[in-house]
Short mmCIF file of C-alpha atoms in Angstrom, two decimals:
data_model
loop_
_atom_site.label_atom_id
_atom_site.label_comp_id
_atom_site.label_asym_id
_atom_site.label_seq_id
_atom_site.Cartn_x
_atom_site.Cartn_y
_atom_site.Cartn_z
CA MET X 21 -89.26 -121.48 37.33
CA LYS X 22 -87.19 -119.31 35.15
CA LYS X 23 -83.76 -120.74 34.57
CA THR X 24 -81.49 -117.85 33.84
CA ILE X 25 -78.85 -119.78 32.15
CA LYS X 26 -82.06 -119.54 30.57
CA LEU X 27 -83.54 -121.45 32.22
CA GLY X 28 -89.77 -119.58 35.49
CA ILE X 29 -102.69 -125.65 43.29
CA VAL X 30 -102.37 -126.98 45.25
CA SER X 31 -102.42 -130.73 45.69
CA VAL X 32 -105.39 -132.50 44.25
CA VAL X 33 -107.66 -133.69 47.02
CA ALA X 34 -111.07 -135.12 46.31
CA SER X 35 -112.41 -134.43 42.87
CA VAL X 36 -111.00 -131.18 41.62
CA MET X 37 -110.68 -128.70 44.46
CA LEU X 38 -107.11 -128.24 45.43
CA VAL X 39 -105.13 -127.48 48.44
CA GLY X 40 -101.79 -126.97 47.97
CA CYS X 41 -99.07 -125.94 46.49
CA GLY X 42 -93.69 -123.14 41.08
CA GLY X 43 -91.00 -120.85 37.64
CA GLY X 44 -92.02 -121.47 34.31
CA SER X 45 -90.56 -123.73 31.80
CA GLY X 46 -88.76 -121.19 29.81
CA SER X 47 -91.22 -122.33 27.15
CA SER X 48 -93.82 -119.65 27.49
CA SER X 49 -97.14 -119.40 25.74
CA SER X 50 -97.08 -115.64 25.34
CA ASP X 51 -97.28 -115.83 21.55
CA SER X 52 -100.51 -117.79 21.59
CA ALA X 53 -101.87 -115.53 24.33
CA SER X 54 -101.23 -112.45 22.23
CA SER X 55 -102.72 -113.95 19.11
CA ALA X 56 -105.76 -115.05 21.08
CA GLY X 57 -106.48 -111.61 22.44
CA GLY X 58 -104.04 -111.17 25.32
CA ASN X 59 -102.11 -108.27 23.71
CA GLY X 60 -100.31 -107.62 26.98
CA ASP X 61 -103.51 -106.44 28.70
CA THR X 62 -103.50 -108.20 32.04
CA THR X 63 -106.54 -106.48 33.53
CA ASN X 64 -108.92 -109.20 34.73
CA TYR X 65 -107.13 -111.88 32.79
CA ALA X 66 -109.58 -114.49 34.07
CA ARG X 67 -112.31 -112.79 32.05
CA THR X 68 -109.97 -112.30 29.09
CA PHE X 69 -109.08 -115.98 29.07
CA LYS X 70 -112.71 -117.10 29.26
CA THR X 71 -113.64 -114.97 26.24
CA MET X 72 -110.97 -116.59 24.07
CA PRO X 73 -112.13 -119.29 21.62
CA ILE X 74 -112.20 -122.74 23.21
CA VAL X 75 -109.46 -123.92 20.85
CA ALA X 76 -107.18 -121.12 22.07
CA GLN X 77 -107.99 -121.86 25.72
CA VAL X 78 -107.17 -125.53 25.32
CA GLU X 79 -104.00 -124.65 23.43
CA GLU X 80 -102.86 -122.55 26.41
CA LEU X 81 -103.72 -125.27 28.92
CA MET X 82 -102.04 -128.00 26.87
CA GLY X 83 -98.98 -125.82 26.30
CA GLY X 84 -98.67 -125.23 30.03
CA VAL X 85 -98.69 -128.88 31.08
CA ILE X 86 -96.43 -129.92 28.21
CA GLY X 87 -94.02 -127.13 29.07
CA ILE X 88 -93.59 -128.08 32.71
CA ALA X 89 -93.27 -131.80 31.91
CA ASP X 90 -90.47 -130.87 29.52
CA GLU X 91 -88.83 -128.50 31.99
CA VAL X 92 -88.78 -130.96 34.87
CA GLY X 93 -87.57 -133.89 32.78
CA ASN X 94 -85.11 -132.17 30.47
CA GLY X 95 -84.28 -129.00 32.40
CA LYS X 96 -84.55 -129.30 36.15
CA ILE X 97 -83.49 -132.96 36.15
CA GLY X 98 -81.73 -133.34 32.81
CA ASP X 99 -79.44 -130.30 32.88
CA PRO X 100 -77.62 -131.13 36.13
CA LEU X 101 -77.79 -134.89 35.52
CA GLY X 102 -75.75 -134.81 32.33
CA GLU X 103 -74.97 -137.87 30.24
CA SER X 104 -72.94 -139.48 33.02
CA ILE X 105 -71.55 -138.79 36.47
CA ALA X 106 -68.51 -137.26 34.79
CA HIS X 107 -70.74 -134.81 32.91
CA ALA X 108 -73.01 -133.90 35.85
CA ASP X 109 -73.21 -130.26 36.91
CA THR X 110 -74.55 -129.94 40.44
CA THR X 111 -74.51 -126.12 40.27
CA LEU X 112 -77.61 -126.31 38.06
CA VAL X 113 -79.77 -128.06 40.68
CA GLU X 114 -82.77 -125.95 41.62
CA SER X 115 -83.51 -125.29 45.33
CA GLN X 116 -80.23 -126.92 46.29
CA PHE X 117 -79.57 -124.65 49.29
CA SER X 118 -82.71 -125.84 51.08
CA TRP X 119 -82.55 -129.44 49.85
CA ASN X 120 -86.03 -128.84 48.45
CA SER X 121 -85.33 -129.99 44.89
CA THR X 122 -87.36 -133.20 44.94
CA MET X 123 -90.30 -131.41 46.52
CA ASP X 124 -90.13 -128.83 43.72
CA PHE X 125 -90.30 -131.57 41.09
CA TYR X 126 -93.16 -133.29 42.89
CA ASN X 127 -95.24 -130.11 43.04
CA ASN X 128 -94.48 -129.38 39.39
CA ILE X 129 -96.15 -132.68 38.49
CA ILE X 130 -98.96 -131.84 40.89
CA SER X 131 -99.46 -128.72 38.76
CA ILE X 132 -100.07 -130.97 35.76
CA LYS X 133 -102.46 -133.12 37.76
CA ASN X 134 -104.37 -130.06 38.97
CA VAL X 135 -104.93 -128.68 35.48
CA TRP X 136 -105.70 -132.14 34.12
CA HIS X 137 -108.29 -133.09 36.73
CA GLY X 138 -109.48 -129.50 37.00
CA GLY X 139 -111.16 -129.69 33.58
CA LEU X 140 -108.68 -130.55 30.84
CA LYS X 141 -109.20 -134.30 31.25
CA ASP X 142 -112.96 -133.95 30.74
CA ILE X 143 -112.34 -131.96 27.56
CA ALA X 144 -109.93 -134.61 26.28
CA GLU X 145 -112.18 -137.55 27.12
CA ALA X 146 -114.91 -136.28 24.82
CA SER X 147 -112.80 -136.81 21.70
CA GLN X 148 -109.86 -138.96 22.85
CA PRO X 149 -111.02 -141.19 25.74
CA THR X 150 -108.24 -143.77 25.40
CA GLN X 151 -105.49 -141.17 25.29
CA ALA X 152 -107.04 -139.36 28.24
CA SER X 153 -107.07 -142.55 30.31
CA GLU X 154 -103.43 -143.27 29.51
CA ILE X 155 -102.37 -139.75 30.44
CA THR X 156 -104.20 -139.98 33.76
CA ALA X 157 -102.21 -143.11 34.59
CA LYS X 158 -98.92 -141.61 33.42
CA ILE X 159 -99.34 -138.54 35.61
CA ASP X 160 -99.60 -140.81 38.64
CA GLU X 161 -96.61 -142.84 37.46
CA ALA X 162 -94.56 -139.66 37.12
CA LEU X 163 -95.51 -138.59 40.64
CA ALA X 164 -94.54 -141.99 42.04
CA SER X 165 -91.19 -141.85 40.28
CA ILE X 166 -90.43 -138.46 41.84
CA VAL X 167 -91.34 -139.76 45.30
CA ALA X 168 -88.99 -142.70 44.72
CA ILE X 169 -86.06 -140.32 44.25
CA SER X 170 -86.51 -138.85 47.70
CA ASP X 171 -84.73 -140.29 50.71
CA TYR X 172 -87.08 -138.54 53.07
CA ASP X 173 -90.54 -139.72 52.12
CA LYS X 174 -92.86 -141.44 54.55
CA ASP X 175 -95.87 -143.37 53.33
CA GLY X 176 -95.57 -141.70 49.95
CA VAL X 177 -95.69 -138.19 51.41
CA LEU X 178 -92.70 -135.93 51.01
CA GLU X 179 -91.81 -134.21 54.27
CA THR X 180 -89.39 -131.31 54.39
CA THR X 181 -90.27 -129.18 57.38
CA ASP X 182 -88.24 -130.91 60.11
CA LEU X 183 -85.15 -132.14 58.33
CA THR X 184 -81.90 -132.47 60.23
CA ALA X 185 -78.43 -133.48 59.14
CA GLU X 186 -78.71 -136.49 61.45
CA ASP X 187 -81.47 -137.98 59.31
CA GLY X 188 -78.85 -139.34 56.93
CA LEU X 189 -80.42 -137.59 53.97
CA MET X 190 -78.97 -137.41 50.50
CA ALA X 191 -79.74 -134.22 48.63
CA PHE X 192 -80.77 -134.42 44.97
CA ARG X 193 -77.48 -132.89 43.91
CA GLN X 194 -75.70 -135.70 45.75
CA GLN X 195 -77.92 -138.38 44.26
CA ILE X 196 -76.97 -137.43 40.71
CA LEU X 197 -73.40 -138.42 41.62
CA ASP X 198 -74.52 -141.71 43.18
CA PRO X 199 -75.16 -144.74 40.90
CA GLU X 200 -78.24 -145.88 42.82
CA GLY X 201 -79.59 -142.36 43.03
CA ARG X 202 -79.01 -141.76 39.31
CA ALA X 203 -80.97 -144.90 38.47
CA LYS X 204 -84.01 -143.52 40.32
CA ILE X 205 -83.58 -140.14 38.68
CA GLU X 206 -83.25 -141.63 35.19
CA ASN X 207 -86.42 -143.64 35.79
CA ALA X 208 -88.26 -140.44 36.68
CA GLN X 209 -86.89 -138.81 33.55
CA GLU X 210 -88.24 -141.67 31.43
CA LYS X 211 -91.68 -141.39 33.06
CA LEU X 212 -91.75 -137.66 32.41
CA SER X 213 -90.65 -138.10 28.79
CA SER X 214 -93.40 -140.64 28.23
CA LEU X 215 -95.98 -138.31 29.78
CA GLN X 216 -94.73 -135.39 27.70
CA ARG X 217 -94.95 -137.42 24.47
CA ASP X 218 -98.53 -138.44 25.19
CA LEU X 219 -99.51 -134.87 26.02
CA GLU X 220 -97.94 -133.63 22.78
CA ILE X 221 -99.84 -136.26 20.79
CA LEU X 222 -103.07 -135.30 22.53
CA LYS X 223 -102.50 -131.63 21.72
CA THR X 224 -102.56 -132.45 18.00
CA SER X 225 -105.64 -134.66 18.20
CA ILE X 226 -107.89 -133.12 20.84
CA ALA X 227 -111.05 -131.59 19.38
CA PRO X 228 -112.60 -129.15 21.87
CA THR X 229 -116.05 -127.71 21.24
CA ASP X 230 -117.84 -124.60 22.45
CA GLU X 231 -119.98 -126.79 24.70
CA GLN X 232 -116.80 -127.43 26.72
CA LEU X 233 -116.13 -123.76 27.51
CA PRO X 234 -117.40 -124.25 31.10
CA LEU X 235 -114.81 -127.01 31.60
CA ALA X 236 -111.96 -124.68 30.66
CA ALA X 237 -113.46 -122.02 32.92
CA LYS X 238 -113.32 -124.52 35.79
CA VAL X 239 -109.54 -124.63 35.49
CA VAL X 240 -109.43 -120.86 35.94
CA ASP X 241 -111.96 -120.72 38.78
CA ASN X 242 -110.93 -123.85 40.70
CA VAL X 243 -107.22 -124.13 40.00
CA ILE X 244 -105.47 -121.00 38.74
CA VAL X 245 -107.13 -118.16 40.67
CA PRO X 246 -107.39 -119.92 44.06
CA GLY X 247 -103.86 -121.23 43.62
CA TYR X 248 -102.47 -117.74 43.14
CA GLU X 249 -104.53 -116.45 46.06
CA ARG X 250 -103.08 -119.16 48.28
CA LEU X 251 -99.60 -118.31 47.04
CA ASN X 252 -100.20 -114.66 47.93
CA LYS X 253 -101.25 -115.63 51.45
CA LYS X 254 -98.11 -117.72 51.88
CA ALA X 255 -95.98 -114.88 50.48
CA SER X 256 -97.43 -112.52 53.09
CA GLU X 257 -96.72 -115.06 55.82
CA LEU X 258 -93.14 -115.35 54.56
CA VAL X 259 -92.68 -111.58 54.87
CA GLU X 260 -94.06 -111.72 58.42
CA ALA X 261 -91.63 -114.51 59.29
CA LEU X 262 -88.67 -112.65 57.79
CA THR X 263 -89.58 -109.49 59.70
CA ALA X 264 -89.82 -111.49 62.93
CA LEU X 265 -86.44 -113.04 62.15
CA LYS X 266 -84.87 -109.63 61.59
CA ASN X 267 -86.25 -108.31 64.87
CA ASN X 268 -85.31 -111.37 66.91
CA PRO X 269 -82.79 -113.68 65.20
CA THR X 270 -82.93 -116.99 67.05
CA ALA X 271 -83.00 -120.65 66.10
CA ALA X 272 -86.77 -120.58 66.57
CA THR X 273 -87.36 -117.63 64.22
CA VAL X 274 -84.97 -119.12 61.66
CA THR X 275 -87.01 -122.34 61.69
CA VAL X 276 -90.28 -120.45 61.27
CA ALA X 277 -88.84 -118.46 58.36
CA ARG X 278 -87.46 -121.56 56.66
CA ASN X 279 -90.80 -123.32 56.97
CA ALA X 280 -92.56 -120.23 55.63
CA TRP X 281 -90.22 -120.27 52.61
CA ARG X 282 -91.10 -123.91 51.93
CA ALA X 283 -94.80 -123.19 52.45
CA ALA X 284 -94.65 -120.42 49.82
CA ARG X 285 -92.58 -122.58 47.50
CA GLU X 286 -95.28 -125.24 47.34
CA PRO X 287 -98.10 -123.26 45.67
CA TRP X 288 -95.66 -121.55 43.32
CA GLU X 289 -94.23 -124.81 42.03
CA ALA X 290 -97.76 -126.21 41.79
CA SER X 291 -98.70 -123.30 39.52
CA GLU X 292 -96.03 -123.99 36.92
CA GLY X 293 -98.41 -126.05 34.82
CA HIS X 294 -100.10 -122.82 33.71
CA ILE X 295 -97.33 -120.32 33.04
CA PHE X 296 -99.31 -118.09 30.70
CA GLY X 297 -101.07 -114.77 30.94
CA PRO X 298 -99.89 -112.23 33.57
CA VAL X 299 -97.20 -114.45 35.08
CA ASP X 300 -95.56 -114.28 31.66
CA THR X 301 -96.50 -110.82 30.38
CA LEU X 302 -95.72 -109.08 33.70
CA GLY X 303 -92.42 -110.91 33.98
CA VAL X 304 -93.36 -112.36 37.38
CA ASP X 305 -91.81 -115.74 36.64
CA PRO X 306 -88.21 -114.54 36.17
CA LYS X 307 -88.56 -111.95 38.95
CA VAL X 308 -89.45 -114.49 41.62
CA ASP X 309 -87.95 -117.76 40.42
CA SER X 310 -84.75 -117.29 38.42
CA TRP X 311 -81.88 -119.62 39.11
CA PRO X 312 -79.11 -120.33 39.67
CA VAL X 313 -78.87 -117.38 42.04
CA ASP X 314 -75.76 -115.24 41.55
CA LYS X 315 -74.19 -115.88 44.95
CA ASN X 316 -71.08 -113.79 44.27
CA GLN X 317 -73.10 -110.78 43.15
CA LEU X 318 -75.47 -111.12 46.07
CA ASP X 319 -72.65 -111.49 48.58
CA GLY X 320 -71.02 -108.40 47.11
CA ALA X 321 -74.24 -106.42 47.29
CA LEU X 322 -74.54 -107.08 51.00
CA GLY X 323 -71.64 -104.76 51.66
CA GLY X 324 -72.51 -102.06 49.17
CA TYR X 325 -76.23 -101.27 49.26
CA ASP X 326 -78.90 -100.35 51.76
CA PRO X 327 -81.48 -103.12 52.13
CA GLU X 328 -84.37 -100.93 51.01
CA LEU X 329 -87.22 -102.24 48.88
CA SER X 330 -86.47 -99.72 46.12
CA ASN X 331 -82.93 -101.06 45.85
CA ILE X 332 -84.07 -104.68 45.79
CA ASP X 333 -86.58 -103.97 43.02
CA GLY X 334 -83.70 -102.76 40.87
CA PHE X 335 -81.63 -105.90 41.36
CA PRO X 336 -81.16 -108.30 38.44
CA VAL X 337 -83.44 -111.32 38.65
CA THR X 338 -80.54 -113.57 39.70
CA MET X 339 -80.23 -111.60 42.95
CA LYS X 340 -83.80 -111.67 44.23
CA GLY X 341 -86.86 -113.87 44.49
CA PHE X 342 -87.19 -117.34 45.94
CA HIS X 343 -83.60 -118.43 45.53
CA ALA X 344 -81.91 -115.32 46.89
CA ILE X 345 -84.08 -115.68 50.00
CA GLU X 346 -83.28 -119.40 50.06
CA TYR X 347 -79.53 -118.79 49.89
CA LEU X 348 -79.56 -116.34 52.78
CA LEU X 349 -81.90 -118.47 54.90
CA PHE X 350 -80.35 -121.89 54.37
CA GLY X 351 -76.71 -121.18 53.53
CA ASP X 352 -74.90 -122.77 50.59
CA GLY X 353 -76.59 -126.16 51.03
CA THR X 354 -73.36 -128.15 51.30
CA THR X 355 -74.83 -129.50 54.53
CA LEU X 356 -78.15 -129.01 56.23
CA GLU X 357 -77.16 -126.04 58.35
CA SER X 358 -78.74 -126.04 61.80
CA ALA X 359 -81.11 -123.23 62.73
CA GLU X 360 -78.75 -122.29 65.56
CA ASP X 361 -75.81 -121.88 63.18
CA ALA X 362 -77.97 -119.94 60.72
CA ALA X 363 -79.01 -117.48 63.42
CA ILE X 364 -75.34 -116.81 64.15
CA ARG X 365 -74.39 -116.52 60.47
CA LEU X 366 -77.20 -114.08 59.76
CA GLN X 367 -75.92 -111.75 62.49
CA THR X 368 -72.28 -111.87 61.40
CA PRO X 369 -71.00 -108.44 60.29
CA VAL X 370 -70.50 -107.99 56.56
CA GLY X 371 -67.11 -106.64 55.49
CA ASP X 372 -63.74 -106.40 57.19
CA GLU X 373 -64.14 -103.13 59.03
CA ASP X 374 -64.93 -103.18 62.72
CA THR X 375 -67.67 -100.65 62.06
CA ALA X 376 -69.41 -102.83 59.48
CA GLU X 377 -73.11 -102.95 60.23
CA ASP X 378 -74.20 -106.27 61.64
CA LYS X 379 -77.43 -108.02 60.79
CA VAL X 380 -77.36 -106.61 57.25
CA ARG X 381 -78.36 -110.04 55.91
CA LEU X 382 -81.49 -109.91 58.02
CA GLY X 383 -82.44 -106.55 56.52
CA TYR X 384 -81.89 -107.90 53.03
CA LEU X 385 -84.02 -110.93 53.76
CA GLU X 386 -86.93 -108.76 54.82
CA ALA X 387 -86.55 -106.49 51.77
CA LEU X 388 -86.28 -109.48 49.44
CA GLY X 389 -89.44 -110.91 50.97
CA LYS X 390 -91.36 -107.66 50.48
CA SER X 391 -90.23 -107.40 46.86
CA PHE X 392 -91.28 -111.01 46.29
CA GLN X 393 -94.70 -110.48 47.86
CA LYS X 394 -95.27 -107.34 45.78
CA ASP X 395 -94.68 -109.33 42.58
CA ILE X 396 -97.06 -112.07 43.70
CA GLN X 397 -99.70 -109.48 44.60
CA SER X 398 -99.46 -108.03 41.09
CA LEU X 399 -100.08 -111.50 39.70
CA VAL X 400 -103.18 -112.02 41.84
CA ASP X 401 -104.54 -108.57 40.96
CA ALA X 402 -104.05 -109.20 37.24
CA TRP X 403 -106.22 -112.32 37.31
CA LYS X 404 -109.14 -110.52 38.98
#
């Protein structure tokens, strides 16, 4: 995801085909894309990518997985963690309103695993079999360390769809202030740093050949394109849920909308291992995944603008996308707000005047969702 203080498929099942699951590392590979023939032309980028020299393709793929390993370890985890509890900054925690932070990190590492097992590992094994084997193991170690941070995992599977305040959960932003929680987080940081180092070493020693072009193409055909298509489907379902919520704001429609947000979040975060091409050149990453969201600006906008799509499109990136939707849907994240309370909050009039239009937040949610889906659609179209 794109971190504006600067800070930007699918879970691997069986062999390579993926099911599941987002904003770029801030370290983008646009320079190498341009030099390799991208030149900002995002028409059928899948074809453009496949016609690049194999060395350039592998450079893009390696840059993507290195970038997200760095972002998760040093950015998403490292920035809020600080050097000590006294230096922690919980305002920098991504997806803090929904308590979805750990799931974000998990799916970011899944994005590495998808690209790796989708074809990059086979390319690496041809020239660096020992390094490739070590990286395979370290990816799994990094995933396990992320799962260990979570206080709501069951049998190694992170579950976020039915959380309640009564579950006794501890959000990531709370764990960084807790000695035991910090120990788990620091362990994950070490695992990610080790993985990143090995990937960086491999990038300098890997020796791809033209015979491996089909392997790089597999990453495009089996990971990137289907991952974005799945994301687009989930984005459309999110818009449907937000429209249903606007038309009938109840605890039930709030729950459906929240689950739809999480369902869309998964494939986005699991695509962050390949933030290159149209997601970069079209500016999709910052449009949909900038954080921290500017809560004050967004709150102020609620009373001053009509929630029309044209207005939303003109908002700065810190006022739209995933995290603006998250903020309105989940509240400020201090506690896990119940769906019942959220339904009431979303219908509360904005402003002090008795004539202030009620349900304005619901209109903004729908418009934010439509703007988000439009950006995702542009990304899917550009890869075709």
